[in-house]
Short mmCIF file of C-alpha atoms in Angstrom, two decimals:
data_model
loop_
_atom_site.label_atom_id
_atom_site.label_comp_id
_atom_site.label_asym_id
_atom_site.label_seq_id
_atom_site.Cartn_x
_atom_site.Cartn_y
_atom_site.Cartn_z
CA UNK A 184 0.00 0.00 0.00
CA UNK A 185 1.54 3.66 -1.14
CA UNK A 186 1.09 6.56 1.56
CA UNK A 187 -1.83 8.06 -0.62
CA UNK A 188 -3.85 4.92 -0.38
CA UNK A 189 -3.45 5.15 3.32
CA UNK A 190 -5.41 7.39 5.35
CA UNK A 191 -2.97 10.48 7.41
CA UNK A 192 -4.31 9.27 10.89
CA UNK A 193 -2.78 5.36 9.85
CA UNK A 194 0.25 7.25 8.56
CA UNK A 195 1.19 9.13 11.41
CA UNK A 196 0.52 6.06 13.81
CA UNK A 197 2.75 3.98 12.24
CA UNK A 198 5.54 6.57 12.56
CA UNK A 199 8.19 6.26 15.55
CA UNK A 200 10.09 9.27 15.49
CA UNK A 201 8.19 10.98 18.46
CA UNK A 202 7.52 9.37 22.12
CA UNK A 203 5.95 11.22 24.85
CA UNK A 204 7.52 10.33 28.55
CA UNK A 205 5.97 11.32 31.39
CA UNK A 206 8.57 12.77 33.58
CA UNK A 207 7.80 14.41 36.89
CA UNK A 208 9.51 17.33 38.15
CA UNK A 209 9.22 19.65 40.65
CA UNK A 210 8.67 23.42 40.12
CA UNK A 211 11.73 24.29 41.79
CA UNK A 212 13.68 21.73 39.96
CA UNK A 213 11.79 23.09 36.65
CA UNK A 214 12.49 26.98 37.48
CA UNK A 215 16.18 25.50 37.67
CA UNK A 216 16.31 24.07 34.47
CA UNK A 217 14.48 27.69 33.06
CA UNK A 218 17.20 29.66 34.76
CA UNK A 219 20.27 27.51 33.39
CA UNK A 220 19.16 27.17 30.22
CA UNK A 221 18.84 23.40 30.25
CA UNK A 222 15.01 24.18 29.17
CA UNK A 223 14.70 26.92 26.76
CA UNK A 224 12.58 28.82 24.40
CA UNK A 225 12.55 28.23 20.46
CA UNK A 226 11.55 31.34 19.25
CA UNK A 227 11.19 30.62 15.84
CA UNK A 228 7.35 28.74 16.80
CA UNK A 229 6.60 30.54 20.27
CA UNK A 230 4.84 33.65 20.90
CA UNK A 231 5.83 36.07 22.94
CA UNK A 232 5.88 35.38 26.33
CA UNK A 233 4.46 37.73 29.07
CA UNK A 234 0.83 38.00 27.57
CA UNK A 235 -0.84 36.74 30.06
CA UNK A 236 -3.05 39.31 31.94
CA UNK A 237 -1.81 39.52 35.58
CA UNK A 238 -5.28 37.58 36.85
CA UNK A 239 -4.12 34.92 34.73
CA UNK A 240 -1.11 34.87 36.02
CA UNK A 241 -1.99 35.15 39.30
CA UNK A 242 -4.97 32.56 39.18
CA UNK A 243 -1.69 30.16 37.73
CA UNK A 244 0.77 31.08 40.89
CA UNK A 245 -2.25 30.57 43.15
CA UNK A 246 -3.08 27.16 41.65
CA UNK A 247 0.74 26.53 42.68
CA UNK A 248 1.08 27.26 45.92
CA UNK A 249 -2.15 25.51 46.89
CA UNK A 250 -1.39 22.53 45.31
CA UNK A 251 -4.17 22.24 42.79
CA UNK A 252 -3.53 20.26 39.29
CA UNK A 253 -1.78 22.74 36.64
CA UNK A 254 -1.97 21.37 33.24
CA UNK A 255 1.19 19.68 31.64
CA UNK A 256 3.94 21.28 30.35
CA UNK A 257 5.30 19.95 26.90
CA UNK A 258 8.98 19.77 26.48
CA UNK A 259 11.47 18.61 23.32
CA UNK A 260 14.46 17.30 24.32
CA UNK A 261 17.60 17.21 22.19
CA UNK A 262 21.19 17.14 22.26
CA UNK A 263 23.39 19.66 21.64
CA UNK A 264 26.35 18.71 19.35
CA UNK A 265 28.70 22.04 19.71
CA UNK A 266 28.29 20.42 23.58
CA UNK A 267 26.92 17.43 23.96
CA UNK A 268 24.24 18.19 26.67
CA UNK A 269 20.72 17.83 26.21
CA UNK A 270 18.59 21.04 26.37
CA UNK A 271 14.82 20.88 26.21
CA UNK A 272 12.68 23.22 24.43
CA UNK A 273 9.04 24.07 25.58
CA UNK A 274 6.71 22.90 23.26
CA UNK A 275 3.43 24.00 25.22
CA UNK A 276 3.88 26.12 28.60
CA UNK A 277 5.68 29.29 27.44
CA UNK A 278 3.30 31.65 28.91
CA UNK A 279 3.43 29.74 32.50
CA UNK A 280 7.11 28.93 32.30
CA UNK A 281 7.46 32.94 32.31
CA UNK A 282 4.55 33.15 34.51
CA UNK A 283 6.83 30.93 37.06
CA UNK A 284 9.98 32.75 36.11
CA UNK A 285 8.72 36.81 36.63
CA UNK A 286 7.06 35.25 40.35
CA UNK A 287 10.43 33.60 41.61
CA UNK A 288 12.32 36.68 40.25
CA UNK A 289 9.86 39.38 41.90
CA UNK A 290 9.33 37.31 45.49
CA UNK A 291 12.77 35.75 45.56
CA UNK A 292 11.27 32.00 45.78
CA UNK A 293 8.29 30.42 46.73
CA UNK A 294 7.45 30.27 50.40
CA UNK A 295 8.89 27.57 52.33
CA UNK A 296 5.98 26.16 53.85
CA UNK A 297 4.69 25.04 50.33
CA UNK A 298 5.73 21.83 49.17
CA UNK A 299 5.40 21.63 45.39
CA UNK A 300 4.42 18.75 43.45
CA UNK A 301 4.33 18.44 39.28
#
């Protein structure tokens, strides 16, 4: 069978080159990653970050510190050949990766009491 006698949705399924992994991290460890540039930004699909309204962004930091669900944040990883380290690119969580970022900058941290999860 040729590609055009397939349908797309059979096409794509059969295709390996992209696996999702569900890998938990803290948001301290995450803001970590954001601040040494092991995760990153790829500019060339993102918007611009910081266009969130500040209720949205405060309704997100909220959620946070009293441990409700936040939705997932999408990452590509891939190696870097000039320095063979892996550095992962958001995908889908620019605006609340910056959301994270501006709070930890602005209120030096999160409060201790809070123990963050995912």
């Amino acid at each position: 069978m040729h590609v055009s006698q397939r349908t797309s949705l059979q096409y794509f399924s059969e295709r390996n080159d992209m696996l999702a992994v569900y890998s938990p991290m803290s948001v301290g460890d995450y803001c970590k990653a954001l601040n040494d540039n092991i995760i990153t930004v790829n500019e060339e699909y993102q918007r611009n970050a910081g266009i969130w309204a500040s209720y949205a962004r405060s309704f997100f930091i909220e959620s946070i510190l009293l441990e409700y669900p936040i939705p997932k944040i999408f990452l590509y990883s891939k190696v870097d050949l000039r320095t063979r380290s892996t550095v992962k690119e958001i995908v889908d969580g620019q605006q609340r990766s910056h959301t994270l970022q501006s709070f930890l900058i602005e209120n030096s941290g999160f409060p201790q009491s809070s123990t963050l999860r995912n």
